[in-house]
Tab-separated table of C-alpha atoms and ligand atoms in Angstrom:
chain	number	residue	atom	x	y	z
X	1	MET	CA	46.665	28.103	59.307
X	2	LEU	CA	44.039	25.536	60.325
X	3	LEU	CA	41.089	28.153	59.431
X	4	GLU	CA	42.772	29.042	56.114
X	5	LYS	CA	43.054	25.262	55.221
X	6	ILE	CA	39.229	24.652	56.108
X	7	GLU	CA	38.154	27.204	54.084
X	8	GLU	CA	40.214	26.045	51.243
X	9	LEU	CA	38.869	22.440	51.379
X	10	LYS	CA	35.025	23.701	51.983
X	11	ALA	CA	35.641	25.659	48.775
X	12	GLN	CA	36.799	22.455	46.968
X	13	VAL	CA	33.972	20.426	48.310
X	14	LYS	CA	31.445	22.683	46.917
X	15	GLU	CA	32.756	22.127	43.297
X	16	LEU	CA	32.794	18.327	43.640
X	17	LYS	CA	31.849	16.810	40.659
X	18	ALA	CA	31.897	12.757	39.542
X	19	ASN	CA	29.622	10.779	37.575
X	20	ASN	CA	30.141	7.181	38.437
X	21	GLU	CA	30.656	4.995	41.511
X	22	GLU	CA	34.383	4.691	41.181
X	23	ALA	CA	34.728	8.350	41.197
X	24	ILE	CA	32.178	9.045	44.056
X	25	GLU	CA	34.082	6.417	46.275
X	26	ALA	CA	37.532	7.853	45.470
X	27	LEU	CA	36.522	11.200	46.282
X	28	ARG	CA	35.229	10.187	49.576
X	29	ILE	CA	38.165	8.480	50.442
X	30	LYS	CA	40.452	11.542	49.624
X	31	TYR	CA	38.449	14.001	51.872
X	32	LEU	CA	36.400	11.571	54.483
X	33	SER	CA	38.476	8.402	55.155
X	34	LYS	CA	40.681	7.837	57.904
X	35	LYS	CA	43.740	8.918	56.120
X	36	GLY	CA	41.611	11.440	54.343
X	37	GLU	CA	41.936	15.143	54.057
X	38	ILE	CA	39.498	15.961	56.664
X	39	SER	CA	40.413	13.403	59.078
X	40	ALA	CA	44.087	14.941	58.745
X	41	LEU	CA	43.177	18.204	60.119
X	42	PHE	CA	40.889	16.804	62.557
X	43	ASN	CA	44.622	15.352	63.897
X	44	ASP	CA	46.110	19.277	63.756
X	45	PHE	CA	43.051	20.263	65.873
X	46	ARG	CA	44.402	18.346	68.676
X	47	ASP	CA	47.785	21.264	68.798
X	48	VAL	CA	45.077	24.345	68.608
X	49	SER	CA	45.039	26.615	71.173
X	50	PRO	CA	42.478	26.281	73.914
X	51	ASP	CA	41.227	29.666	72.944
X	52	GLN	CA	40.852	29.072	69.241
X	53	LYS	CA	39.659	25.400	69.847
X	54	ARG	CA	35.651	26.388	69.736
X	55	GLU	CA	35.828	28.294	67.012
X	56	VAL	CA	37.784	25.931	64.908
X	57	GLY	CA	35.944	22.819	66.124
X	58	GLN	CA	32.738	24.196	64.916
X	59	LYS	CA	34.269	25.044	61.395
X	60	LEU	CA	35.931	21.573	60.884
X	61	ASN	CA	32.504	19.784	61.769
X	62	GLU	CA	30.788	22.094	59.320
X	63	LEU	CA	33.597	21.052	56.550
X	64	LYS	CA	32.916	17.336	57.540
X	65	ASN	CA	29.073	17.529	57.093
X	66	LEU	CA	29.309	19.675	54.098
X	67	ALA	CA	31.754	16.935	52.463
X	68	THR	CA	29.716	14.176	53.686
X	69	ASN	CA	26.510	16.020	52.216
X	70	LYS	CA	27.852	16.019	49.288
X	71	ILE	CA	28.953	12.787	48.748
X	72	ALA	CA	25.680	11.434	49.278
X	73	GLU	CA	24.065	14.054	46.593
X	74	LEU	CA	26.806	12.908	44.364
X	75	LYS	CA	25.747	9.214	44.934
X	76	GLU	CA	22.281	10.022	44.967
X	77	ALA	CA	22.512	12.073	41.619
X	78	PHE	CA	24.281	9.025	39.813
X	79	LYS	CA	21.500	6.459	41.039
X	80	ALA	CA	18.795	8.815	39.608
X	81	CYS	CA	20.817	8.638	36.394
X	82	GLU	CA	21.426	5.184	36.634
X	83	LYS	CA	17.458	4.190	36.604
X	84	GLU	CA	16.831	6.625	33.700
X	85	ALA	CA	18.975	4.928	31.477
X	86	ASN	CA	17.577	1.799	32.723
X	87	LYS	CA	14.446	2.674	31.486
X	88	ILE	CA	15.810	2.473	27.919
X	89	ASP	CA	15.904	-1.392	26.899
X	90	ILE	CA	18.230	-0.873	24.055
X	91	THR	CA	17.475	-4.698	22.948
X	92	ARG	CA	13.633	-3.585	22.487
X	93	PRO	CA	12.700	-4.159	18.720
X	94	ALA	CA	11.972	-0.568	17.044
X	95	SER	CA	8.241	0.451	16.726
X	96	PRO	CA	7.256	-0.501	13.211
X	97	GLY	CA	6.494	2.276	10.769
X	98	GLU	CA	3.496	3.041	9.274
X	99	VAL	CA	3.323	0.867	6.254
X	100	GLY	CA	0.924	1.470	3.338
X	101	THR	CA	-1.777	-0.791	2.242
X	102	ARG	CA	-2.452	-2.403	-1.224
X	103	HIS	CA	-5.261	-0.560	-3.007
X	104	PRO	CA	-8.568	-2.163	-3.346
X	105	LEU	CA	-8.354	-2.225	-6.904
X	106	SER	CA	-4.850	-4.108	-6.669
X	107	LEU	CA	-5.972	-6.606	-4.454
X	108	VAL	CA	-8.712	-7.394	-6.868
X	109	ARG	CA	-7.074	-6.928	-9.895
X	110	LYS	CA	-4.540	-9.077	-8.424
X	111	GLU	CA	-6.960	-11.748	-7.373
X	112	ILE	CA	-8.735	-12.243	-10.543
X	113	ILE	CA	-5.339	-12.458	-12.780
X	114	ASP	CA	-4.730	-15.425	-10.200
X	115	ILE	CA	-7.834	-16.747	-10.996
X	116	PHE	CA	-7.041	-16.358	-15.016
X	117	ALA	CA	-3.533	-17.579	-14.339
X	118	ARG	CA	-4.751	-20.802	-13.067
X	119	GLN	CA	-6.121	-21.720	-16.168
X	120	GLY	CA	-3.407	-21.231	-17.924
X	121	PHE	CA	-3.512	-17.006	-18.954
X	122	THR	CA	-0.443	-15.236	-19.278
X	123	ILE	CA	-0.524	-11.330	-18.972
X	124	ALA	CA	-0.159	-9.177	-21.717
X	125	ASP	CA	0.815	-5.348	-21.809
X	126	GLY	CA	0.381	-2.408	-24.402
X	127	PRO	CA	0.501	0.925	-24.778
X	128	GLU	CA	-2.398	3.510	-22.917
X	129	VAL	CA	-1.566	6.162	-25.485
X	130	GLU	CA	-2.710	3.852	-28.896
X	131	ASP	CA	-3.478	4.724	-32.012
X	132	ASP	CA	-7.003	4.149	-34.140
X	133	GLN	CA	-5.652	1.215	-35.564
X	134	HIS	CA	-5.345	-1.027	-32.422
X	135	VAL	CA	-8.328	0.672	-30.503
X	136	PHE	CA	-10.849	0.494	-33.228
X	137	THR	CA	-10.028	-0.215	-36.849
X	138	MET	CA	-8.844	-3.718	-36.356
X	139	LEU	CA	-11.697	-4.564	-33.829
X	140	ASN	CA	-13.987	-3.985	-36.632
X	141	PHE	CA	-15.145	-0.961	-35.662
X	142	ALA	CA	-17.150	0.938	-38.454
X	143	ALA	CA	-15.655	4.342	-39.891
X	144	ASP	CA	-18.687	6.182	-38.207
X	145	HIS	CA	-19.116	4.036	-34.978
X	146	PRO	CA	-19.831	6.448	-32.111
X	147	ALA	CA	-16.993	5.113	-30.050
X	148	ARG	CA	-14.951	7.165	-32.243
X	149	ASP	CA	-16.907	10.503	-31.481
X	150	MET	CA	-15.041	12.918	-29.395
X	151	GLN	CA	-18.055	12.614	-26.960
X	152	ASP	CA	-16.836	8.985	-26.058
X	153	THR	CA	-13.012	8.868	-26.504
X	154	PHE	CA	-10.042	11.063	-25.637
X	155	PHE	CA	-8.159	12.021	-28.858
X	156	VAL	CA	-4.502	12.853	-28.659
X	157	ASN	CA	-4.146	13.768	-31.914
X	158	THR	CA	-7.072	13.639	-35.026
X	159	ASP	CA	-7.176	13.647	-38.534
X	160	ALA	CA	-10.240	14.695	-39.888
X	161	SER	CA	-9.343	13.422	-43.487
X	162	ASP	CA	-8.476	9.747	-41.995
X	163	VAL	CA	-10.056	8.763	-38.945
X	164	THR	CA	-8.015	5.638	-38.734
X	165	ARG	CA	-4.743	7.940	-38.175
X	166	ASN	CA	-6.180	9.623	-34.847
X	167	ILE	CA	-4.182	8.846	-31.576
X	168	VAL	CA	-6.038	8.378	-28.545
X	169	LEU	CA	-6.003	7.283	-25.121
X	170	ARG	CA	-7.435	3.389	-25.170
X	171	SER	CA	-10.916	2.821	-24.764
X	172	HIS	CA	-10.317	-0.579	-23.925
X	173	THR	CA	-7.590	-3.283	-23.405
X	174	SER	CA	-8.746	-5.091	-26.520
X	175	SER	CA	-6.061	-2.868	-28.244
X	176	VAL	CA	-3.597	-5.281	-26.328
X	177	GLN	CA	-4.983	-7.965	-27.734
X	178	THR	CA	-4.986	-6.644	-31.520
X	179	ARG	CA	-1.199	-5.930	-30.388
X	180	VAL	CA	-0.637	-9.412	-29.628
X	181	MET	CA	-2.304	-11.371	-32.134
X	182	GLU	CA	-0.562	-9.364	-34.980
X	183	ARG	CA	2.551	-10.389	-33.951
X	184	THR	CA	1.697	-13.980	-32.358
X	185	GLN	CA	0.148	-17.291	-34.063
X	186	PRO	CA	-2.067	-19.337	-32.109
X	187	PRO	CA	-2.138	-20.632	-29.522
X	188	ILE	CA	-2.567	-17.283	-27.962
X	189	ARG	CA	-3.973	-17.311	-24.333
X	190	ILE	CA	-3.718	-14.041	-22.364
X	191	ILE	CA	-5.075	-11.365	-20.335
X	192	CYS	CA	-4.735	-7.898	-20.518
X	193	PRO	CA	-5.096	-5.727	-17.214
X	194	GLY	CA	-4.697	-2.013	-17.146
X	195	ARG	CA	-6.317	1.485	-17.652
X	196	VAL	CA	-8.324	2.526	-19.817
X	197	TYR	CA	-10.094	6.239	-20.869
X	198	ARG	CA	-13.293	7.277	-21.624
X	199	ASN	CA	-14.950	10.826	-22.509
X	200	GLU	CA	-17.160	10.768	-19.109
X	201	ALA	CA	-18.173	13.501	-16.722
X	202	ILE	CA	-17.021	12.079	-13.263
X	203	THR	CA	-19.677	11.199	-11.113
X	204	ALA	CA	-20.647	8.281	-8.436
X	205	ARG	CA	-21.126	5.951	-11.262
X	206	ALA	CA	-18.836	6.893	-13.728
X	207	HIS	CA	-15.020	7.935	-14.469
X	208	CYS	CA	-13.119	8.890	-16.996
X	209	PHE	CA	-10.418	6.393	-16.244
X	210	PHE	CA	-10.888	3.113	-14.883
X	211	HIS	CA	-9.219	-0.270	-14.952
X	212	GLN	CA	-10.323	-3.202	-17.491
X	213	ILE	CA	-8.818	-6.928	-17.540
X	214	GLU	CA	-10.019	-8.517	-20.674
X	215	GLY	CA	-8.686	-12.225	-21.862
X	216	LEU	CA	-8.467	-13.771	-25.048
X	217	TYR	CA	-8.023	-17.585	-26.205
X	218	ILE	CA	-7.374	-18.427	-29.722
X	219	ASP	CA	-6.657	-21.894	-30.951
X	220	LYS	CA	-7.805	-24.497	-33.477
X	221	GLY	CA	-11.538	-25.615	-32.335
X	222	VAL	CA	-11.921	-23.117	-29.784
X	223	SER	CA	-15.914	-22.607	-29.100
X	224	PHE	CA	-18.486	-20.898	-26.930
X	225	ALA	CA	-18.672	-23.930	-24.686
X	226	ASP	CA	-14.862	-23.363	-23.481
X	227	LEU	CA	-15.662	-19.666	-22.908
X	228	LYS	CA	-18.842	-20.557	-20.737
X	229	GLN	CA	-16.685	-22.935	-18.785
X	230	VAL	CA	-13.591	-20.760	-18.218
X	231	LEU	CA	-16.016	-18.074	-17.197
X	232	LEU	CA	-18.287	-20.434	-14.896
X	233	TYR	CA	-14.697	-21.202	-12.981
X	234	PHE	CA	-14.112	-17.402	-12.847
X	235	ALA	CA	-17.818	-16.449	-11.161
X	236	GLN	CA	-17.362	-19.356	-8.723
X	237	GLU	CA	-13.783	-18.687	-7.654
X	238	LEU	CA	-14.388	-15.100	-7.041
X	239	PHE	CA	-17.911	-14.998	-5.508
X	240	GLY	CA	-17.881	-18.410	-3.959
X	241	PRO	CA	-18.778	-22.042	-5.111
X	242	GLU	CA	-22.718	-21.745	-5.262
X	243	THR	CA	-22.466	-18.932	-7.961
X	244	LYS	CA	-24.236	-19.368	-10.783
X	245	ILE	CA	-24.053	-17.444	-14.541
X	246	ARG	CA	-26.375	-16.406	-17.233
X	247	LEU	CA	-25.576	-15.516	-20.893
X	248	ARG	CA	-27.455	-12.740	-22.273
X	249	PRO	CA	-27.525	-11.884	-26.339
X	250	SER	CA	-25.216	-8.596	-26.455
X	251	TYR	CA	-23.379	-6.616	-29.532
X	252	PHE	CA	-19.523	-5.953	-29.788
X	253	PRO	CA	-17.863	-5.097	-33.065
X	254	PHE	CA	-15.352	-7.203	-32.365
X	255	THR	CA	-17.374	-10.491	-30.976
X	256	GLU	CA	-19.973	-12.563	-33.040
X	257	PRO	CA	-21.995	-13.818	-31.288
X	258	SER	CA	-21.435	-11.245	-28.613
X	259	ALA	CA	-23.051	-11.952	-24.696
X	260	GLU	CA	-23.276	-10.240	-21.661
X	261	MET	CA	-22.984	-12.367	-18.306
X	262	ASP	CA	-25.009	-11.932	-15.022
X	263	VAL	CA	-23.854	-13.562	-11.846
X	264	SER	CA	-26.368	-14.796	-9.118
X	265	CYS	CA	-26.639	-11.592	-6.743
X	266	MET	CA	-24.074	-12.087	-3.970
X	267	LEU	CA	-26.077	-10.646	-1.624
X	268	CYS	CA	-29.207	-12.574	-1.725
X	269	GLY	CA	-27.901	-15.667	-3.500
X	270	GLY	CA	-29.981	-14.884	-6.193
X	271	LYS	CA	-33.928	-14.923	-4.472
X	272	GLY	CA	-34.034	-11.151	-5.496
X	273	CYS	CA	-33.394	-8.112	-3.318
X	274	SER	CA	-32.793	-4.215	-3.279
X	275	PHE	CA	-29.203	-4.532	-4.557
X	276	CYS	CA	-30.166	-6.535	-7.381
X	277	LYS	CA	-33.166	-4.895	-8.102
X	278	ASN	CA	-35.082	-7.858	-7.586
X	279	THR	CA	-33.789	-9.400	-10.350
X	280	GLY	CA	-31.533	-11.923	-8.830
X	281	TRP	CA	-28.679	-10.789	-11.063
X	282	VAL	CA	-26.245	-8.686	-11.784
X	283	GLU	CA	-24.004	-7.802	-14.692
X	284	ILE	CA	-20.621	-8.436	-14.552
X	285	LEU	CA	-18.715	-8.646	-18.112
X	286	GLY	CA	-18.745	-8.794	-21.634
X	287	CYS	CA	-17.817	-11.675	-23.869
X	288	GLY	CA	-18.207	-13.320	-27.117
X	289	MET	CA	-16.626	-15.485	-30.064
X	290	VAL	CA	-13.917	-13.292	-31.839
X	291	ASP	CA	-15.495	-12.341	-35.052
X	292	PRO	CA	-13.422	-14.065	-38.131
X	293	ASN	CA	-12.987	-10.142	-39.555
X	294	VAL	CA	-10.749	-9.240	-36.288
X	295	LEU	CA	-8.741	-12.596	-36.883
X	296	GLU	CA	-7.934	-11.853	-40.280
X	297	ALA	CA	-7.491	-7.941	-39.607
X	298	CYS	CA	-4.792	-9.042	-37.471
X	299	GLY	CA	-2.960	-12.096	-39.576
X	300	ILE	CA	-4.532	-14.932	-38.022
X	301	ASP	CA	-6.380	-17.600	-40.602
X	302	SER	CA	-10.161	-17.400	-39.443
X	303	LYS	CA	-10.691	-20.709	-41.436
X	304	VAL	CA	-8.408	-23.081	-39.082
X	305	TYR	CA	-8.746	-20.879	-35.884
X	306	SER	CA	-11.280	-19.531	-33.543
X	307	GLY	CA	-11.079	-17.809	-30.030
X	308	TYR	CA	-13.478	-16.017	-27.287
X	309	ALA	CA	-12.805	-13.276	-26.047
X	310	PHE	CA	-14.138	-11.386	-22.624
X	311	GLY	CA	-13.608	-7.906	-20.950
X	312	LEU	CA	-14.488	-6.827	-17.121
X	313	GLY	CA	-14.019	-3.851	-15.342
X	314	VAL	CA	-11.931	-4.011	-12.171
X	315	GLU	CA	-13.670	-0.812	-10.482
X	316	ARG	CA	-17.152	-2.625	-11.531
X	317	ILE	CA	-15.956	-6.225	-9.648
X	318	THR	CA	-14.413	-4.330	-6.844
X	319	ASN	CA	-17.974	-2.579	-6.238
X	320	LEU	CA	-19.520	-5.819	-6.043
X	321	LYS	CA	-17.044	-7.536	-3.657
X	322	TYR	CA	-17.040	-4.373	-1.082
X	323	MET	CA	-19.967	-2.610	-1.833
X	324	VAL	CA	-17.873	0.605	-2.765
X	325	LYS	CA	-20.727	2.673	-3.303
X	326	ASP	CA	-18.708	5.888	-4.980
X	327	LEU	CA	-16.440	5.256	-7.875
X	328	ARG	CA	-14.773	8.499	-6.806
X	329	MET	CA	-13.430	6.881	-3.767
X	330	PHE	CA	-10.933	4.870	-5.938
X	331	SER	CA	-8.638	7.611	-6.765
X	332	GLU	CA	-9.005	10.097	-4.039
X	333	ASN	CA	-6.810	8.345	-1.890
X	334	ASP	CA	-8.166	9.113	1.238
X	335	VAL	CA	-6.531	6.822	3.963
X	336	ARG	CA	-9.247	6.129	5.943
X	337	PHE	CA	-10.840	4.512	3.176
X	338	LEU	CA	-7.623	2.555	1.743
X	339	ASP	CA	-7.266	1.421	5.334
X	340	GLU	CA	-9.943	-0.523	5.444
X	341	PHE	CA	-8.718	-2.799	3.123
X	342	LYS	CA	-5.576	-3.230	5.294
X	343	ALA	CA	-6.998	-6.526	6.774
X	344	SER	CA	-7.132	-7.969	3.170
X	345	HIS	CA	-3.630	-8.200	2.312
O	1	LIG	N1	-13.898	-4.275	-25.016
O	1	LIG	C1	-15.121	-4.481	-24.334
O	1	LIG	C2	-15.380	-3.284	-23.442
O	1	LIG	O1	-14.263	-2.426	-23.136
O	1	LIG	C3	-15.073	-5.618	-23.472
O	1	LIG	C4	-15.451	-6.563	-24.026
O	1	LIG	C5	-13.916	-7.581	-24.232
O	1	LIG	C6	-16.278	-7.738	-24.585
O	1	LIG	C7	-14.101	-8.549	-25.304
O	1	LIG	C8	-16.576	-8.626	-25.284
O	1	LIG	C9	-15.109	-9.017	-25.661
O	1	LIG	O2	-16.693	-2.634	-23.522
């Protein structure tokens, strides 16, 4: 009888399972405490006949050792589990996900917009697919101007019998200026940031699209001196207070007089280096006084109002600020390149 009971308990003990401290203690009490099942068998052992004592005693001890080891084993397993669980600090903040960076062109565009916003300019926007009227005709381009050639401009729709009915991808954001002038009377003080398209082969130095910011100010008595001051402030804000500017005569159909603006070389400070080809100057934008023909074409009285306009390329300025040598980098979206601008946020 006793032997059977021992075997039965042995089988039970082997299968014991518990996964918390209380449950393990309950098992220890059930089997190993003074009032436990194994102790009870030791009491019964007293009544075992002397010839069986040796065998039963041995089995009983085996059972007791088995139970003691099993309980110890369960305790060990539980402790290991607990340790593992403690390794996870659920209060720790989650590791931050990879965040993207602002594109260098966006950074520079924002910087330029901010500089003009501080001078009272507001942003104007317009369509990228434009009609000839707003891109060329109203801006005083002659019907046979080379910009109207397939080689220079992307055409969406062409009408050989009347070029003024062509639809194009805008080749400059001056088209936004004509749209604003057409519907607003002065004073007008706007900048027009946006993407423009030109029919160029893609190389390190040219692309079929790029980004411009053009500015326009029209009011009574606006002079070239006003233009010069606004551009000087811009150049010094962008490239530093030591920056000098220089205006060279130029030609655009929509401005008269027209000029191209250089800034003193940001690398050598004007002394002359390989970057500025030893001239001390680098070109950054085109500008001029709005041609009276343009004002009239847009419904603004050129005898009452005058104004200036300027236009710059965001890629060009970005190249100058960050010494990017290849224009194609801006549209390839190579994260190794984009990551370099992380710190500039
Ligand atoms: N629209 C000219 C261009 O795209 C830039 C410019 C704007 C020049 C305004 C003078 C005045 O090249």
